[in-house]
Short mmCIF file of C-alpha atoms in Angstrom, two decimals:
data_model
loop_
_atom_site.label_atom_id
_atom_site.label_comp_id
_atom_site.label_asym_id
_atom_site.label_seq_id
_atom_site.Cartn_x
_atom_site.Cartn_y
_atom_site.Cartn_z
CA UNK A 1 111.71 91.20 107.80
CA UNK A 2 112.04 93.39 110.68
CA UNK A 3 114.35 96.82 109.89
CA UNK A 4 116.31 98.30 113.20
CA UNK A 5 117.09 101.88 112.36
CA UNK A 6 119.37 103.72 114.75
CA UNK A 7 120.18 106.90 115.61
CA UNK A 8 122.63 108.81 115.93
CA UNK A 9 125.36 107.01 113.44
CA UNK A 10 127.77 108.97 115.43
CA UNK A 11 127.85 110.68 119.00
CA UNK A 12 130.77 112.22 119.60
CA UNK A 13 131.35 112.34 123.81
CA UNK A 14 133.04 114.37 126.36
CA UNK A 15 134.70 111.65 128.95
CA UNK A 16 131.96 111.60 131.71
CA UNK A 17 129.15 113.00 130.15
CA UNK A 18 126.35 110.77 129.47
CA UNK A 19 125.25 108.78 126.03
CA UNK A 20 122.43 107.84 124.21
CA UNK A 21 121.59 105.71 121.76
CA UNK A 22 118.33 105.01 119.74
CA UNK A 23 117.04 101.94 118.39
CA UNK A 24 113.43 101.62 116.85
CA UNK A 25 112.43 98.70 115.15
CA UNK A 26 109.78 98.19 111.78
CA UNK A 27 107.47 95.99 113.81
CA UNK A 28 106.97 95.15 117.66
CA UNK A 29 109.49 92.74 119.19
CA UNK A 30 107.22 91.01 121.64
CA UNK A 31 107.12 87.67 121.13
CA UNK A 32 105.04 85.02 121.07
CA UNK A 33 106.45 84.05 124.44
CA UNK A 34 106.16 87.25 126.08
CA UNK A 35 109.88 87.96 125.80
CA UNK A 36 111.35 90.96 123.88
CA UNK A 37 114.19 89.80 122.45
CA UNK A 38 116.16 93.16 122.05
CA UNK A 39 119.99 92.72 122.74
CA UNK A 40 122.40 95.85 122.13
CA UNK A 41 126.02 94.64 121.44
CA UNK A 42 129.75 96.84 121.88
CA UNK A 43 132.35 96.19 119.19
CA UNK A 44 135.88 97.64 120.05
CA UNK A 45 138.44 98.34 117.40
CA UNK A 46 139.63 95.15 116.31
CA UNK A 47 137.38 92.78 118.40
CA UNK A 48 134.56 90.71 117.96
CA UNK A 49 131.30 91.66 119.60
CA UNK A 50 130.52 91.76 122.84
CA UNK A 51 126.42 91.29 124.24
CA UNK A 52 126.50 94.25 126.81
CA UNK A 53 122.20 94.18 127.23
CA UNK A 54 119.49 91.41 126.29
CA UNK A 55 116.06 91.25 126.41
CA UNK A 56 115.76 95.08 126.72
CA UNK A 57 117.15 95.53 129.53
CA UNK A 58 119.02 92.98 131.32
CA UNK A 59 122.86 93.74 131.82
CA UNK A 60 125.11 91.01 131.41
CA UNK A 61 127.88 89.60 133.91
CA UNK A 62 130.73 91.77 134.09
CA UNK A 63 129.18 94.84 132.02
CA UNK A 64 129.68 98.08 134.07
CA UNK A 65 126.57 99.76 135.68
CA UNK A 66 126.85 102.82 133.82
CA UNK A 67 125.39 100.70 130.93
CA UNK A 68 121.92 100.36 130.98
CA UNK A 69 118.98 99.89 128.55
CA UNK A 70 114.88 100.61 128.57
CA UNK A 71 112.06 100.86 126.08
CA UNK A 72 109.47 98.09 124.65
CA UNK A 73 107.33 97.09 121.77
CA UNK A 74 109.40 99.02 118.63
CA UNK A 75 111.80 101.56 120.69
CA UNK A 76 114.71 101.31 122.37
CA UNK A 77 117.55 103.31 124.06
CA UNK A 78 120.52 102.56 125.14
CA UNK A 79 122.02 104.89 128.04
CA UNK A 80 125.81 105.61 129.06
CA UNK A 81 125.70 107.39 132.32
CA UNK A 82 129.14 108.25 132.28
CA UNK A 83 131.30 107.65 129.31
CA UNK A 84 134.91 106.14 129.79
CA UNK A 85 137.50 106.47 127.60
CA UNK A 86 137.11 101.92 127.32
CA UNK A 87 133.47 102.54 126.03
CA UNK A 88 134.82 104.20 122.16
CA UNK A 89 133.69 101.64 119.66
CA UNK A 90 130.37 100.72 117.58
CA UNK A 91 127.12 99.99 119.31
CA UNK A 92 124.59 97.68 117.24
CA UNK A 93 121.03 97.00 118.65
CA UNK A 94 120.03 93.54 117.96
CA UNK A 95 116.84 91.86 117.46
CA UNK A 96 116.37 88.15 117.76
CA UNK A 97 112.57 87.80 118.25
CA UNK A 98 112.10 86.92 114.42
CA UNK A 99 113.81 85.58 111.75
CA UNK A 100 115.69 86.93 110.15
CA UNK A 101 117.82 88.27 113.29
CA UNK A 102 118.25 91.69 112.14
CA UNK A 103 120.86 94.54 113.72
CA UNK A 104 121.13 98.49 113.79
CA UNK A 105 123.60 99.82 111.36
CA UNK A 106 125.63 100.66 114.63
CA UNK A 107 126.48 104.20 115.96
CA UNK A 108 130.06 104.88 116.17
CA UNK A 109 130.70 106.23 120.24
CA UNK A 110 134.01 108.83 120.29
CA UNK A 111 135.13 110.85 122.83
CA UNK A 112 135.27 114.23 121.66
CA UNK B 1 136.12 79.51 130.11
CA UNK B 2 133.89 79.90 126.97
CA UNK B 3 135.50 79.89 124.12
CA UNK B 4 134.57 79.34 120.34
CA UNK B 5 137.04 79.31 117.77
CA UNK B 6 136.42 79.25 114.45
CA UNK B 7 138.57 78.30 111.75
CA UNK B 8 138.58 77.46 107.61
CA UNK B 9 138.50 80.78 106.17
CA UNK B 10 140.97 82.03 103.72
CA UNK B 11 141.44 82.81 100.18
CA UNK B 12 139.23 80.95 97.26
CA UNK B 13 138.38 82.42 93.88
CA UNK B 14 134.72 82.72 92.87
CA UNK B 15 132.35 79.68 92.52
CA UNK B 16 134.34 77.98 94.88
CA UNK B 17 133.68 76.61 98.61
CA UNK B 18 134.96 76.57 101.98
CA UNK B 19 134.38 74.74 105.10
CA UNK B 20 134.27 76.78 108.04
CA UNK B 21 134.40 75.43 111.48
CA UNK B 22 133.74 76.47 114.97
CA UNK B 23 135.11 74.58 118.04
CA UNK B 24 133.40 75.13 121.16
CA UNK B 25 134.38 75.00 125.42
CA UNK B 26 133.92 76.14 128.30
CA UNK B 27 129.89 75.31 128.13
CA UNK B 28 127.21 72.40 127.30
CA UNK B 29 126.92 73.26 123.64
CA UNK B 30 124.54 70.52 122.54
CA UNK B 31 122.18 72.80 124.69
CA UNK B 32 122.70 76.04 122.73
CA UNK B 33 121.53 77.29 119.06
CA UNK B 34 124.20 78.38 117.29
CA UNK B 35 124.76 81.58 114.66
CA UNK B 36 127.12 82.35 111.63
CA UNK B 37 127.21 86.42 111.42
CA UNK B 38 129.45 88.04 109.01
CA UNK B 39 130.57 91.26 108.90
CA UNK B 40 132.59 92.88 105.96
CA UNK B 41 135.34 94.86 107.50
CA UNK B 42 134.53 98.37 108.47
CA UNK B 43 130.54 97.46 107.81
CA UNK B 44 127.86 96.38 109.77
CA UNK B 45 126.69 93.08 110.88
CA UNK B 46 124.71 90.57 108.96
CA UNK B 47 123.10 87.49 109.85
CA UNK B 48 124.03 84.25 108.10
CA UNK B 49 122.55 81.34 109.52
CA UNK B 50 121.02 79.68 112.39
CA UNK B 51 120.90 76.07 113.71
CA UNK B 52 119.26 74.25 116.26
CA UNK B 53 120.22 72.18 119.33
CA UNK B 54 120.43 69.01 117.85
CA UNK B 55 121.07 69.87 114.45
CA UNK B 56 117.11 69.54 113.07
CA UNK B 57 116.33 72.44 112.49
CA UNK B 58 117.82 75.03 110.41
CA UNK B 59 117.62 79.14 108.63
CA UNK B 60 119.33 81.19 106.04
CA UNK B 61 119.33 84.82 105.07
CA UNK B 62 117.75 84.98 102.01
CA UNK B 63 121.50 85.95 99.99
CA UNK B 64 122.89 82.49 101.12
CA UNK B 65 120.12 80.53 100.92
CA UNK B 66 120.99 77.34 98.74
CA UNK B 67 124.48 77.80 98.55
CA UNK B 68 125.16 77.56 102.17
CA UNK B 69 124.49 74.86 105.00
CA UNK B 70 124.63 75.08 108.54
CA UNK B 71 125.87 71.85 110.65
CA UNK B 72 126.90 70.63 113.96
CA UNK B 73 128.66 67.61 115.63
CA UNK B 74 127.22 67.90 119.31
CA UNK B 75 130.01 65.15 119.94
CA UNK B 76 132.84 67.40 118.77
CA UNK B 77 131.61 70.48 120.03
CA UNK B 78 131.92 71.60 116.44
CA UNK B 79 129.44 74.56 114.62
CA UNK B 80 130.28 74.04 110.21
CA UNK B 81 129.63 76.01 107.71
CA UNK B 82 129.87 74.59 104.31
CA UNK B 83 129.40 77.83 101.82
CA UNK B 84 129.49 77.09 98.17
CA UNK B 85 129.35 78.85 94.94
CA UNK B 86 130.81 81.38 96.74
CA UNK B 87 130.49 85.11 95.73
CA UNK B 88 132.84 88.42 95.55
CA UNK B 89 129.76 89.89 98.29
CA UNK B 90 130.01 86.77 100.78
CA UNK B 91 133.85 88.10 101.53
CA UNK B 92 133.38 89.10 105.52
CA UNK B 93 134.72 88.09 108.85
CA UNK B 94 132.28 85.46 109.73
CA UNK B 95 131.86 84.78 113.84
CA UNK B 96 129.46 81.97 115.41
CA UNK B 97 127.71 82.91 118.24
CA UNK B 98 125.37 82.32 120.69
CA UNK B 99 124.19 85.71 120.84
CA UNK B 100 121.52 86.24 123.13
CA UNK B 101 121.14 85.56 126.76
CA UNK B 102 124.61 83.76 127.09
CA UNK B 103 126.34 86.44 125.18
CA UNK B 104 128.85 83.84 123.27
CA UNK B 105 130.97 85.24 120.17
CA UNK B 106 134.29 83.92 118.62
CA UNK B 107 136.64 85.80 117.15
CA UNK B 108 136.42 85.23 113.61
CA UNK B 109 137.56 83.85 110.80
CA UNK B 110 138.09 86.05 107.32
CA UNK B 111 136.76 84.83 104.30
CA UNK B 112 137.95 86.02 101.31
CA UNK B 113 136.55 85.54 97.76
CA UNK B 114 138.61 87.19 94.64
CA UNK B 115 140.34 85.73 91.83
#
């Protein structure tokens, strides 16, 4: 089974300074098809969550541009460019390329 | 609009079952796999389960293996979940999803199991 461990648990952020978030995982996520199937998800107090980057680095419709995400084969980050006071919640990386899908034990965003 | 919805949890005491069900709109879901994640309140995700288009092909996390099984009714636009045997641990908020490209989550349903 593949094992995301991410860092830092929790990053505590001045309102428009920038974020970053770690993800490595226990073995590559290339797979077979080429595709690195790396997602990283936002949870919000009381909500479900919400896909915000897949496959590494691909923003999804309506996330802002200050989100963005880069790495490949077993690391991962996860940038904020600016943080807004909308982006406090808990970020998970996600990994669908094998399975078991596996996530991050998240890493709890608050402004400081 | 997509929306899933799911539905079924609740209270039940230990050893027992529930059905949970997920209603789906707003997209072709015969053309997606579909996910049960749970996720005790306050904790991290977990993966539960994971189903294919047409309803062939199936996986389990190893801690619900046997106990649980993963259907669909592509008619319905309807995910199940049938868990039995059901433990103190498997108490969660469970979501189906679509989780990758498409970006689909409901807003789940809380299962609770205590006597």
């Amino acid at each position: 089974d593949i094992v995301m461990t991410q860092t830092p648990l929790s990053s505590p952020v001045t309102l428009g300074q920038p974020a970053s978030i770690s993800c490595r995982s226990s073995q590559s996520l290339v797979h077979s098809d080429g595709n690195t199937y790396l997602s990283w998800l936002q949870q919000r107090p009381g909500q479900p969550p919400r896909l915000l980057i897949y496959k590494v680095s691909n923003r999804f419709s309506g996330v802002p541009d200050r989100f963005s995400g880069s790495g490949a084969g077993t690391d991962f980050t996860l940038k904020i460019s600016r943080v807004e006071a909308e982006d406090v919640g808990v970020y998970y990386c996600m990994q669908g390329t094998q399975i078991p899908l596996s996530f991050g034990h998240g890493t709890n965003v608050e402004i400081k | 609009e997509v929306q899933l919805v799911e539905s079924g949890g609740g209270l039940v005491q230990p050893g027992g079952s529930l059905r949970l069900s997920c209603a789906a709109s707003g997209f072709t879901f015969r053309d997606y796999w579909m996910y049960w994640v749970r996720q005790v309140p306050g904790k991290g995700l977990e993966w539960v389960s994971r189903i294919k288009t047409d309803g062939s092909v199936t996986a389990y996390a190893d801690s619900v293996k046997g106990r649980f099984s993963s259907s669909r009714d592509n008619a319905k636009n309807t995910l199940y979940l049938q868990m039995n045997s059901l433990r103190a641990e498997d108490s969660a908020v469970y979501y189906c999803a679509s989780p990758f490209s498409s970006g689909f989550w409901g807003q789940g349903t809380l299962v609770t199991v205590s006597s």
